[in-house]
Coordinates of C-alpha atoms in Angstrom, one line a residue:
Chain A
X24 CA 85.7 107.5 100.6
X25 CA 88.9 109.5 100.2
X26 CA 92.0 107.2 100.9
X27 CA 93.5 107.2 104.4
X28 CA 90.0 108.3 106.2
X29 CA 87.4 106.7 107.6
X30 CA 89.0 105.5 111.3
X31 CA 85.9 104.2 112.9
X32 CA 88.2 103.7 116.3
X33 CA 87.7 106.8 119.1
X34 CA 90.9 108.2 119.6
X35 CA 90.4 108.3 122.9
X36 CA 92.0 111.5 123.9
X37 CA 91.8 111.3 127.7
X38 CA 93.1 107.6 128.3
X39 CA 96.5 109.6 126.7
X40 CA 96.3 111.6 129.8
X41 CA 95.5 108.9 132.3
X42 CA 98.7 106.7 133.1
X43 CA 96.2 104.5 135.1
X44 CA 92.9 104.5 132.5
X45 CA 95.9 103.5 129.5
X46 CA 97.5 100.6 131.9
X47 CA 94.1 99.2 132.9
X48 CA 93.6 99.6 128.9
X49 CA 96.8 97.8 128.1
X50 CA 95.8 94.5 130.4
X51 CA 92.1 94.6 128.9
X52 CA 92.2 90.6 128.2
X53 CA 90.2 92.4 124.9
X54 CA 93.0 94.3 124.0
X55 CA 94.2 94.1 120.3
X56 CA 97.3 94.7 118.8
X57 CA 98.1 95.8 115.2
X58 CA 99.9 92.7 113.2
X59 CA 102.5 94.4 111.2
X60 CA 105.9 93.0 109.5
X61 CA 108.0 96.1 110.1
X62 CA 105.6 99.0 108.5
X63 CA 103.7 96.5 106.4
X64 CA 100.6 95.6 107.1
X65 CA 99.0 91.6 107.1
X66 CA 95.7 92.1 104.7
X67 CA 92.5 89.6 104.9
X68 CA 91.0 88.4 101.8
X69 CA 88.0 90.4 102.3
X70 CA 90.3 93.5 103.3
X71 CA 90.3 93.7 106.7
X72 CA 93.6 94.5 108.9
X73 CA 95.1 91.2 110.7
X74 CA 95.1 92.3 114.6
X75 CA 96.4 90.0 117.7
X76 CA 97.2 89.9 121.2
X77 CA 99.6 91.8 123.2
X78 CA 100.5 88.5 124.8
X79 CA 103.9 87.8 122.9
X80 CA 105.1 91.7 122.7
X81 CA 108.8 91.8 123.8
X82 CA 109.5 93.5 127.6
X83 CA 110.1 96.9 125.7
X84 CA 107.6 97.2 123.5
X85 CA 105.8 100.5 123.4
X86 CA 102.3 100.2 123.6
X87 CA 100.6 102.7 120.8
X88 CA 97.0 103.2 121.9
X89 CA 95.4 103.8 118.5
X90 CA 91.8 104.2 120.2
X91 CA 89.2 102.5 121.0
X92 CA 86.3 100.1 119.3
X93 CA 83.1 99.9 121.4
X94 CA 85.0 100.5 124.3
X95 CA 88.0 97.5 123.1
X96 CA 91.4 99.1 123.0
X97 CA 93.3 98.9 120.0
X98 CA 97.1 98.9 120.2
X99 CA 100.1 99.4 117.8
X100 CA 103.6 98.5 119.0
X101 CA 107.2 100.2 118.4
X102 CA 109.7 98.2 119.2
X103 CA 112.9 100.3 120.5
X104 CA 115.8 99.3 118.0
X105 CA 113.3 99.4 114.6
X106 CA 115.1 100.9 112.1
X107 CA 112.3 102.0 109.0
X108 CA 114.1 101.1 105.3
X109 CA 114.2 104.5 103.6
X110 CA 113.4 103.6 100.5
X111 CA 110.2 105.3 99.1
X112 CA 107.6 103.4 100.2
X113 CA 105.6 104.0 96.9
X114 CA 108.1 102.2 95.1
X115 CA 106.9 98.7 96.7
X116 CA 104.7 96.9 94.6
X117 CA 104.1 94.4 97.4
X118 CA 102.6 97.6 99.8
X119 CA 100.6 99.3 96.6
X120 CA 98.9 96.2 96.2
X121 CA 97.8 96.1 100.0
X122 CA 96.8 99.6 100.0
X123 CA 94.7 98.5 97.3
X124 CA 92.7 95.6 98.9
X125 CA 92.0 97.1 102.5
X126 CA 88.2 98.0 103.3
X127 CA 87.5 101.9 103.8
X128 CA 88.0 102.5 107.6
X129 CA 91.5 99.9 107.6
X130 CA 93.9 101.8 105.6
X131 CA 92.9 104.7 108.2
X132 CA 93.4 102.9 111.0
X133 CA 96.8 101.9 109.5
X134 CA 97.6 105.3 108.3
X135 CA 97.8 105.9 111.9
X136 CA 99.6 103.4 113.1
X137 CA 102.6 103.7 110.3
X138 CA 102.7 107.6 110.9
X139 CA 103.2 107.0 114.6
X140 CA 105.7 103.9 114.4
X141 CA 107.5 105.6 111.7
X142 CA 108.1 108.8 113.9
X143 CA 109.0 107.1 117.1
X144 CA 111.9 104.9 114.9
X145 CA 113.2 108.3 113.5
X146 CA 112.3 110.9 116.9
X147 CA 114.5 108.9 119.6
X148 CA 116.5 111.9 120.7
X149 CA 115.3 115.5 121.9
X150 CA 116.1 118.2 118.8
X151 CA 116.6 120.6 121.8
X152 CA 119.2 119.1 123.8
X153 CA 120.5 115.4 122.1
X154 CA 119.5 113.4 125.1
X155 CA 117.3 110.2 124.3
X156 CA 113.7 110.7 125.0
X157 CA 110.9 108.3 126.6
X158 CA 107.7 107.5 125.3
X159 CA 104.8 109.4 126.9
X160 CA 100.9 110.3 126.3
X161 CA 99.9 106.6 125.1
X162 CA 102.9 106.5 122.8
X163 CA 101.4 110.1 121.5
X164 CA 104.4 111.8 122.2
X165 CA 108.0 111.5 123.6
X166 CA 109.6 113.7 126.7
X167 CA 113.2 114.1 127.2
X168 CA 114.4 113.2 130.9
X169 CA 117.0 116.2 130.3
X170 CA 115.4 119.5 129.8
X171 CA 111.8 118.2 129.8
X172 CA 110.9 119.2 126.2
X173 CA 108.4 117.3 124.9
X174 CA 108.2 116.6 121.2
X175 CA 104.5 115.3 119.5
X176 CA 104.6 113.5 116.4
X177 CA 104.7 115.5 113.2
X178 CA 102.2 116.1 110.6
X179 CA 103.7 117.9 107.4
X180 CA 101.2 119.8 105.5
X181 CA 101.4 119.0 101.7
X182 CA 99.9 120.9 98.8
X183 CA 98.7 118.8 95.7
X184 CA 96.9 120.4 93.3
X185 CA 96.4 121.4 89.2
X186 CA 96.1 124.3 87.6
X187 CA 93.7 124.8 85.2
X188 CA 93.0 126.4 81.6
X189 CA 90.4 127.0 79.4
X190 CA 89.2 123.1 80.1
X191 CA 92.4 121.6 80.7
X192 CA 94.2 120.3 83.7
X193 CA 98.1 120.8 84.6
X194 CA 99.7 116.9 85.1
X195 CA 103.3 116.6 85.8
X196 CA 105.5 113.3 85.9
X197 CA 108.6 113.2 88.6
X198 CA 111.7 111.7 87.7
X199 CA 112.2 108.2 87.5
X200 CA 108.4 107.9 88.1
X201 CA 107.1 104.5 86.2
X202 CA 106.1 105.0 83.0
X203 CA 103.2 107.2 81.7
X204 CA 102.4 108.0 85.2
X205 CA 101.8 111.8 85.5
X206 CA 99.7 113.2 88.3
X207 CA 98.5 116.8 90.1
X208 CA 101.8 118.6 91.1
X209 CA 102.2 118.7 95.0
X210 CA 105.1 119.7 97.3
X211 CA 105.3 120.9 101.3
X212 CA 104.2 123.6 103.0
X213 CA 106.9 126.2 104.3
X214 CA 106.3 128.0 107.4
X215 CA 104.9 131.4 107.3
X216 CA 102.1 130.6 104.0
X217 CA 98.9 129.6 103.7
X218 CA 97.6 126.7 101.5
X219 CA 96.6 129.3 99.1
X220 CA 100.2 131.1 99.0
X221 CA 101.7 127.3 99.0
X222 CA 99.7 125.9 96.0
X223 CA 100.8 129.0 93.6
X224 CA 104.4 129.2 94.9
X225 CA 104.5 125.6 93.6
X226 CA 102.7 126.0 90.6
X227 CA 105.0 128.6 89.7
X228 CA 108.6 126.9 90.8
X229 CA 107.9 123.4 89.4
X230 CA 105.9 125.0 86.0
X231 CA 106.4 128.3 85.7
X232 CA 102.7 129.3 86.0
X233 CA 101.2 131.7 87.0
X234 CA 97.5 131.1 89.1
X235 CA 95.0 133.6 90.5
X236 CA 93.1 132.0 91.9
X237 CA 93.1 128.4 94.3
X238 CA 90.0 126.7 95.9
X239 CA 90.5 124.0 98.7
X240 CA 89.0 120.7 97.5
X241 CA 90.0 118.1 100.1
X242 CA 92.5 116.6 102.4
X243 CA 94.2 112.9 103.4
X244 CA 96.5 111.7 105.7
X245 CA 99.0 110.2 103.6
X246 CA 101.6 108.1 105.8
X247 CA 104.5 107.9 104.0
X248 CA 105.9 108.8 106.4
X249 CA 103.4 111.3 107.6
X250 CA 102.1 113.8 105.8
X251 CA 98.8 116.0 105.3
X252 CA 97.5 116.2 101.4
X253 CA 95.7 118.8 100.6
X254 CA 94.2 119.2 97.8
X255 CA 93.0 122.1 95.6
X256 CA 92.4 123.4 92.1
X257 CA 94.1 126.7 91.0
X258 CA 93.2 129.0 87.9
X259 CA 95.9 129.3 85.6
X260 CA 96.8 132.9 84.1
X261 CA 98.2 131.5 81.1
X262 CA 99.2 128.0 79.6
X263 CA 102.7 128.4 79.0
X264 CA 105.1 126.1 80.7
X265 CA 108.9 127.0 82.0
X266 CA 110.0 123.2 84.0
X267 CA 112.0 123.0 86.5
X268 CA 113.9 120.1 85.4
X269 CA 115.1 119.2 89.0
X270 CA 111.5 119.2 90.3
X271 CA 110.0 117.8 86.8
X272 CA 110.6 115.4 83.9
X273 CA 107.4 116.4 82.1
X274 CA 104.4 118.9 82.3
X275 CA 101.1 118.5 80.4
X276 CA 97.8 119.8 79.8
X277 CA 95.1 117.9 79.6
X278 CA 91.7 118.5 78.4
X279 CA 88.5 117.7 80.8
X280 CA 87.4 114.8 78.3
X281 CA 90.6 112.9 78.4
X282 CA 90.9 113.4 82.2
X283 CA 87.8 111.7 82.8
X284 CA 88.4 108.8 79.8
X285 CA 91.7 108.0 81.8
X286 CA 90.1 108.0 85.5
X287 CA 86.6 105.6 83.6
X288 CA 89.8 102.8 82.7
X289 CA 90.2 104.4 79.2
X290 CA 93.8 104.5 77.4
X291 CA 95.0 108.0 77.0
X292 CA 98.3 110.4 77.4
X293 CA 98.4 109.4 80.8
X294 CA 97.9 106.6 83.6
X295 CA 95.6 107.6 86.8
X296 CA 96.9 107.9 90.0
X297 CA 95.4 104.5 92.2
X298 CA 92.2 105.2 93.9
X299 CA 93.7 105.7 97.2
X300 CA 95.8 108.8 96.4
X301 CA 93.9 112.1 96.6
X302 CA 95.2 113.1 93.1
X303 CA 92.5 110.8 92.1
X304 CA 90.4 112.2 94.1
X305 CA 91.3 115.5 92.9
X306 CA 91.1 114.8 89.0
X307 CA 87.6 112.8 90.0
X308 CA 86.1 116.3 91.0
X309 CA 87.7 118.4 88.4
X310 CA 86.5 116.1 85.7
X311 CA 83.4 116.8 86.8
X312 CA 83.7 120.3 85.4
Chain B
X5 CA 93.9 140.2 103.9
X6 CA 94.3 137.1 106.2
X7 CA 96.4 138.0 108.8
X8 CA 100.4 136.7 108.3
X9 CA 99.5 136.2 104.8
X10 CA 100.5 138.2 101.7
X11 CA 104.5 138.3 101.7
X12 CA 105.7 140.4 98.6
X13 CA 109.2 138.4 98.6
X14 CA 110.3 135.5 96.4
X15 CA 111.0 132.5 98.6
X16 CA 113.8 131.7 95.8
X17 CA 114.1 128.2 96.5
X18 CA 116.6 127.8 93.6
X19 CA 119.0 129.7 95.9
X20 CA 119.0 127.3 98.8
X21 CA 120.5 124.3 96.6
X22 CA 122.8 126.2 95.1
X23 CA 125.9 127.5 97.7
X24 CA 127.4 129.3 95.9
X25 CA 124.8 131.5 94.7
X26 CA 123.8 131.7 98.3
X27 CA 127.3 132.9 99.2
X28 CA 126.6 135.7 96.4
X29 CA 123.1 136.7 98.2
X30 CA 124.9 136.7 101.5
X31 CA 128.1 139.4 100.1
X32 CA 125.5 141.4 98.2
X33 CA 125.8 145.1 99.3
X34 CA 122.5 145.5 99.3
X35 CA 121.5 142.8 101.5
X36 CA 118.9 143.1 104.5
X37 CA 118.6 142.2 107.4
X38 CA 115.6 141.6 109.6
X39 CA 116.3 143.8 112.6
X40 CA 114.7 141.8 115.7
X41 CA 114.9 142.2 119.7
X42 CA 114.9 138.1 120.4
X43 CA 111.8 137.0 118.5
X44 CA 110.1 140.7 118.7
X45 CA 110.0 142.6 115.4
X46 CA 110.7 146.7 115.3
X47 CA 107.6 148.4 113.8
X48 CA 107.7 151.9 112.0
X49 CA 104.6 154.3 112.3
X50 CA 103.6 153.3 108.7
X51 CA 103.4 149.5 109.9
X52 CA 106.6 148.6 108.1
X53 CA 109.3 146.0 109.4
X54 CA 112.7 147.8 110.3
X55 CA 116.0 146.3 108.1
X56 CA 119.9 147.0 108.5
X57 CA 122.5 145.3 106.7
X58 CA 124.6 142.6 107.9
X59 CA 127.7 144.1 108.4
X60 CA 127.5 144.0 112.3
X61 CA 126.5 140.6 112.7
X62 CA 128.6 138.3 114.8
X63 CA 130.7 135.5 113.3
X64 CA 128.6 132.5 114.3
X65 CA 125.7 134.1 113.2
X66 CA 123.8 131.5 111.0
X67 CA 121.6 133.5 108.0
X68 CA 118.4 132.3 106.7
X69 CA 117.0 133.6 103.6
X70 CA 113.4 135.7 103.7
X71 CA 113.8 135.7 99.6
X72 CA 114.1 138.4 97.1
X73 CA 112.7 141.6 96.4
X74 CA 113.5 142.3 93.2
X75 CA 116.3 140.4 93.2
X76 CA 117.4 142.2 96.9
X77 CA 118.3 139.5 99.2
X78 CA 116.4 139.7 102.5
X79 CA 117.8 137.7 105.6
X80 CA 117.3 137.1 109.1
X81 CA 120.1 135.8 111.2
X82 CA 119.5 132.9 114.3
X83 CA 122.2 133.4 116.5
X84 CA 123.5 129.9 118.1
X85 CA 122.6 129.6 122.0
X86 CA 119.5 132.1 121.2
X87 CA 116.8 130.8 124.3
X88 CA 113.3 131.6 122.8
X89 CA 111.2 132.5 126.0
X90 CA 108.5 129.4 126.5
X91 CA 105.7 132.0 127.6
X92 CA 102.6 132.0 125.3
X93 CA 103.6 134.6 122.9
X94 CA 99.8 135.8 123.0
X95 CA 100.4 137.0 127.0
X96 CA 102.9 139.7 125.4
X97 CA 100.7 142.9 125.1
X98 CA 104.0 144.8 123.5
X99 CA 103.8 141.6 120.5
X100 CA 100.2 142.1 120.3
X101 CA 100.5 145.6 119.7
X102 CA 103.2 145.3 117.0
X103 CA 100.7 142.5 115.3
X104 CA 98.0 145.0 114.9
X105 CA 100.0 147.7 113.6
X106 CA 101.9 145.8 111.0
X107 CA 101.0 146.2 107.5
X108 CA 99.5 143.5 105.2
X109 CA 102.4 141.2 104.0
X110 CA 105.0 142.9 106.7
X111 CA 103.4 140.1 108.7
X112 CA 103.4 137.3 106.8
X113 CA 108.0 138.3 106.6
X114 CA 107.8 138.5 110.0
X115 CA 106.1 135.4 110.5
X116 CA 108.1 133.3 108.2
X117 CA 111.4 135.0 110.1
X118 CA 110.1 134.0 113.6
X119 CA 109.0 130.4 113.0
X120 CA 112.4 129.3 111.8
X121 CA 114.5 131.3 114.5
X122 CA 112.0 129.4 117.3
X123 CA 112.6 125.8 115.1
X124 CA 116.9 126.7 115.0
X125 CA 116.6 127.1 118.1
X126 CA 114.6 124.3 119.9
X127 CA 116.0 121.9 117.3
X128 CA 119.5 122.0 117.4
X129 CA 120.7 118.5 117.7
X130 CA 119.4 115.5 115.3
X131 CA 116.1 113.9 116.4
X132 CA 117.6 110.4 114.7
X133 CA 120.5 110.1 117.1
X134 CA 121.3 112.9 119.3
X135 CA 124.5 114.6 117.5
X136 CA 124.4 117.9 117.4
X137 CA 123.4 119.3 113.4
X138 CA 124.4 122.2 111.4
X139 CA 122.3 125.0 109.4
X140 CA 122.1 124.0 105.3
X141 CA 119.7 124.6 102.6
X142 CA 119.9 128.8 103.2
X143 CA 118.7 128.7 106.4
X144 CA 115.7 126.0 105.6
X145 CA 116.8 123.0 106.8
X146 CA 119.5 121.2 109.0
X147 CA 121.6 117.9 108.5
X148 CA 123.8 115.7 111.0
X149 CA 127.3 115.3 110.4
X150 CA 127.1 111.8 112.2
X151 CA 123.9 109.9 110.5
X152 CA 123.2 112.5 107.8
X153 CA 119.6 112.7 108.3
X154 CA 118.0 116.0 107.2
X155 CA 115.7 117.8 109.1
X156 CA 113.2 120.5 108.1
X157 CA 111.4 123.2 110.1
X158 CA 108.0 121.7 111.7
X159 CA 104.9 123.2 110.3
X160 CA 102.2 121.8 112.7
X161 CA 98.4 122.1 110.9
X162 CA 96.3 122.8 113.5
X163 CA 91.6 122.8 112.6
X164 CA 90.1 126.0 113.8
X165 CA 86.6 125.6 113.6
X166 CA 83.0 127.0 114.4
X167 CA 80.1 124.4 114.5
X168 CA 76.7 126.4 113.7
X169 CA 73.2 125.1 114.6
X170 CA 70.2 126.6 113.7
X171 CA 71.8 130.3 112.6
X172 CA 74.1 130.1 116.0
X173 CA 77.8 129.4 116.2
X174 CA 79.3 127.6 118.7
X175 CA 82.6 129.5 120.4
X176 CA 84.3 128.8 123.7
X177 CA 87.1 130.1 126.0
X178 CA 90.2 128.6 127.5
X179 CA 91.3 128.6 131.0
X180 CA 93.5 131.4 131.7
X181 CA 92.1 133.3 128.6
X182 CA 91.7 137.6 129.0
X183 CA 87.9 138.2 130.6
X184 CA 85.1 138.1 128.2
X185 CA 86.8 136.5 124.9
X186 CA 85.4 133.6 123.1
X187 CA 87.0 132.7 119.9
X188 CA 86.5 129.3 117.5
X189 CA 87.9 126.0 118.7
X190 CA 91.2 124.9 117.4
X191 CA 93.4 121.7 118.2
X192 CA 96.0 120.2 116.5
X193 CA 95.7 117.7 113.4
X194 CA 97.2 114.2 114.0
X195 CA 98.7 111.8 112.3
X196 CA 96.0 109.6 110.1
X197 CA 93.4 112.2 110.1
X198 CA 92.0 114.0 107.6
X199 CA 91.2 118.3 108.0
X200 CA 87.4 117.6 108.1
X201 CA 87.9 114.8 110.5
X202 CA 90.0 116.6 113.1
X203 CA 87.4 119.0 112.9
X204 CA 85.0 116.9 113.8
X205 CA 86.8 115.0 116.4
X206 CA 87.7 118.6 118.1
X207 CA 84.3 119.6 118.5
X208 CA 83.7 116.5 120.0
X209 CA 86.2 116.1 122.3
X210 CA 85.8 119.7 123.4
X211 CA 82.5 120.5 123.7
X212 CA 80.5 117.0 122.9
X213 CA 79.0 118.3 119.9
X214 CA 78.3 116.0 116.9
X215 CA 79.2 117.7 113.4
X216 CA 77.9 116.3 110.0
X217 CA 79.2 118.5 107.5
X218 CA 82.2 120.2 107.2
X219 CA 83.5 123.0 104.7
X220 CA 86.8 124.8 104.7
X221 CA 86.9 128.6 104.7
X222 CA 90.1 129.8 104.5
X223 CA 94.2 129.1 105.9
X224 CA 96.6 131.6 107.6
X225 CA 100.7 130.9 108.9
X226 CA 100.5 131.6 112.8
X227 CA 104.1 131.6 113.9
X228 CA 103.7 130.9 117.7
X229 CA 105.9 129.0 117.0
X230 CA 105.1 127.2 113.9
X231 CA 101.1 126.5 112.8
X232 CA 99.2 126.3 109.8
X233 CA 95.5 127.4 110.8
X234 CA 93.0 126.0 109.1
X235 CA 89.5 127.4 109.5
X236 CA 86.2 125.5 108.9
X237 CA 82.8 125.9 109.7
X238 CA 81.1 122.2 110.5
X239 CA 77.1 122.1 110.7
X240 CA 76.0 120.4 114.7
X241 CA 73.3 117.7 114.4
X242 CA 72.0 119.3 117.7
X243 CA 73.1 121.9 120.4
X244 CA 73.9 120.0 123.3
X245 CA 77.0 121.1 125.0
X246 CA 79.3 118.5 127.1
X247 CA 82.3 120.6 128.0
X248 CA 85.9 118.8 128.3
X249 CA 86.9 121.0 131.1
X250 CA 90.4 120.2 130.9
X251 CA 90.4 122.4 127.6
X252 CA 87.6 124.5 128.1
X253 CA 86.0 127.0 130.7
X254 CA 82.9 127.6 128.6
X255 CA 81.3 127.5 125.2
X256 CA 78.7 128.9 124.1
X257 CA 76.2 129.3 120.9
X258 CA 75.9 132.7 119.7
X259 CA 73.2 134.2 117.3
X260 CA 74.4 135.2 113.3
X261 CA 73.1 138.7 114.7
X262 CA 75.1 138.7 117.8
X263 CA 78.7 138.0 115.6
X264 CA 77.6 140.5 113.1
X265 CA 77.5 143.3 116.1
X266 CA 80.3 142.1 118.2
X267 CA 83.0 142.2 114.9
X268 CA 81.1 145.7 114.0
X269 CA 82.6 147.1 117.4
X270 CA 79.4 146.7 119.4
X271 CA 79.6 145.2 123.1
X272 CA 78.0 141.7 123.1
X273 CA 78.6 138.2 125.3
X274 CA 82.5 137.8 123.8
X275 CA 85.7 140.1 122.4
X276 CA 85.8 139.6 119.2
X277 CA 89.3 137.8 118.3
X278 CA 91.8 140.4 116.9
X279 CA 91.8 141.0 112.8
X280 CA 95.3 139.4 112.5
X281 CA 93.6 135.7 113.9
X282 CA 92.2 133.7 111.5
X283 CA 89.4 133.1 113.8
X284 CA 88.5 136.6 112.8
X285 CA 88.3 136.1 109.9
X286 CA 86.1 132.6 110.4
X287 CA 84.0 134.5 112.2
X288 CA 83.0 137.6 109.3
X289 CA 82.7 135.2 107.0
X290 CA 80.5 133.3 108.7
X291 CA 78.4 136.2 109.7
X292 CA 77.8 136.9 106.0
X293 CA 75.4 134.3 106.5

């Protein structure tokens, strides 16, 4: 299972466009609510996500429906006033570690939820006019009372990918990344490319390589604070690297062999990406060869 | 060529953190400027994009850089209080008929161009807490004087999909759509989902059809205003059709044969989808068998 998917819960399109179907949802007696200490999540022993009742939810909450379970809603809540900490989540060992212990199917479900929260914290005023905006659509989207824009959450497309030569992949380590970590290179979509277009204008700026070729592998959500990996492997022209040292500490090749010693626990020139990250997804396939 | 793909200029993103070689670009004599009438592009007989120089632009104009051709800078220009009309961009027959005339590449400028003149100018005050932001980054980005949040033009990935069963693809029609054309289904990606499982939950939602399998094909930009299309072709565990009449106002499943002849220029059950649509170019593939 690739990390992030798996939501077993219906989204439940049409209760976003029924104001009575989502309130007769919201006072389902069954109705369970996310249990989350600001973005983080509360994680069982056996990895399931810790949910509640709406019962104690402050008088302006917003109800989040993040579907429904044989028919059970399932709820998120953002409470007007959350401020997000913006530091890079991937920096907190405390979340990595939770990330790591939820069940297939939970971190989706949280992916979700985090993504939505996340947006509605940083998304309170309409871009077109500056007025603040309400929550609408099952807390789907926002409208602005003003000039009646309405403004969905957003997904930003993300290409992550290596570049390969005669048998070896491209890693590259960020700065201040922890030590030894490198991974695929990745960076965001720009409108007016494709994925294709995206994965060798990144190749090139952050590693001055040339590919010519790029075949789609796989995709995540990846809520951090909301983004869309995809993943793909490109064929190199040639091996030589030119870094750019603002995108790159380091760039490597790496033959097939060590890839795969690294992602079976081996020690090696590098240390894998955790399971729940596509780039080990990514570098699971390409080892493969 | 996938239509809106293939742009010959160097996005240059060294150029957009660095003011004052963008101030160089800007005062290079050979600059060019994307001419435009509102968001509509002026076509020569050969297909190409019409340029002038930026000498007559007026004082607030804000310039956003296309990228280099050889080192020529190539701009377009959003001019503050610019109203994009909020009419599907697909109703305009004059737009469709520049589309098809464009060459390969001239497109994918053009659509690169349009998208961020739509985003300046539906996103002109900060999302974070209403203050009205300015244009940095070349063009590429905007930041608030008041909370200093950035903000980056919205690339919205959106599935485009045909389910086949048994050698037939499944295609439907919108309300309101031109008599006679069916096309693939399409919806928007959301937050916590992966490519193949918005697929899947599109096809669902839209025409009740259960998908097992699903492969990408192939991506394009679509710039009305801002998409990444991302076409896949999921295999139905049966044909049953449930239609969500809200989106649809048919679908039907349509023999390998039947595709074949209808993209060959034959009359069939559907218009094919023009070549610049992705769904185009879902559909030839497909038909290959």
């Amino acid at each position: 299972m690739i990390g992030f998917t798996g939501n077993t819960l219906d989204r439940a399109d049409g209760l976003r466009h029924d104001p009575e179907a989502f309130a007769a949802a919201a006072g389902d007696w069954r109705a369970r609510l996310l249990k989350l200490d600001g973005l983080l999540p509360e994680v069982s022993d056996d990895g399931r996500l810790a949910w509640t009742t709406l019962a104690d939810l402050p008088d302006d909450a917003q109800l989040i429906l993040l579907g429904l379970d044989e028919g059970r809603p399932h709820f998120a809540a953002y409470l007007p006033g959350f401020r997000p900490s913006t530091a890079p989540a991937m920096r907190s060992p405390a979340l990595m570690t939770m990330l790591a212990s939820l069940a297939p199917g939970e971190a989706a479900i949280y992916a979700a939820a985090r993504s939505l929260i996340d947006w509605h914290a940083r998304h309170g005023f309409c871009a077109n006019c500056g007025t603040a905006t309400a929550v609408i659509r099952a807390g789907w989207a926002r409208q602005c009372p003003n000039c009646a824009a309405e403004h969905f959450p957003r997904v930003d497309p993300v290409v992550i990918m290596i570049a390969e030569h005669d048998g070896r992949a491209l890693l590259g380590r960020g700065k201040n990344w922890p030590a030894g970590r490198y991974s695929a290179l990745a960076g965001f979509l720009e409108p007016g490319e494709s994925i294709e277009e995206a994965v060798a204008r990144e190749i090139h700026e952050e590693a001055g390589v040339h590919v010519n070729d790029v075949r789609y592998v796989a995709s995540q959500p990846w809520p951090f604070p909301s983004s869309l990996m995809m993943a793909c492997v490109a064929t190199a022209a040639d091996d030589a690297i030119t870094l750019d040292t603002n995108e790159l500490e380091d760039a490597i090749w790496v033959p097939r062999d060590t890839v795969r010693a690294v992602l079976a626990g081996e020690p090696g020139p590098f240390l894998a990406p955790p399971p729940y990250a596509i780039a080990h997804t990514l570098l699971m396939e390409w080892a493969k060869g």
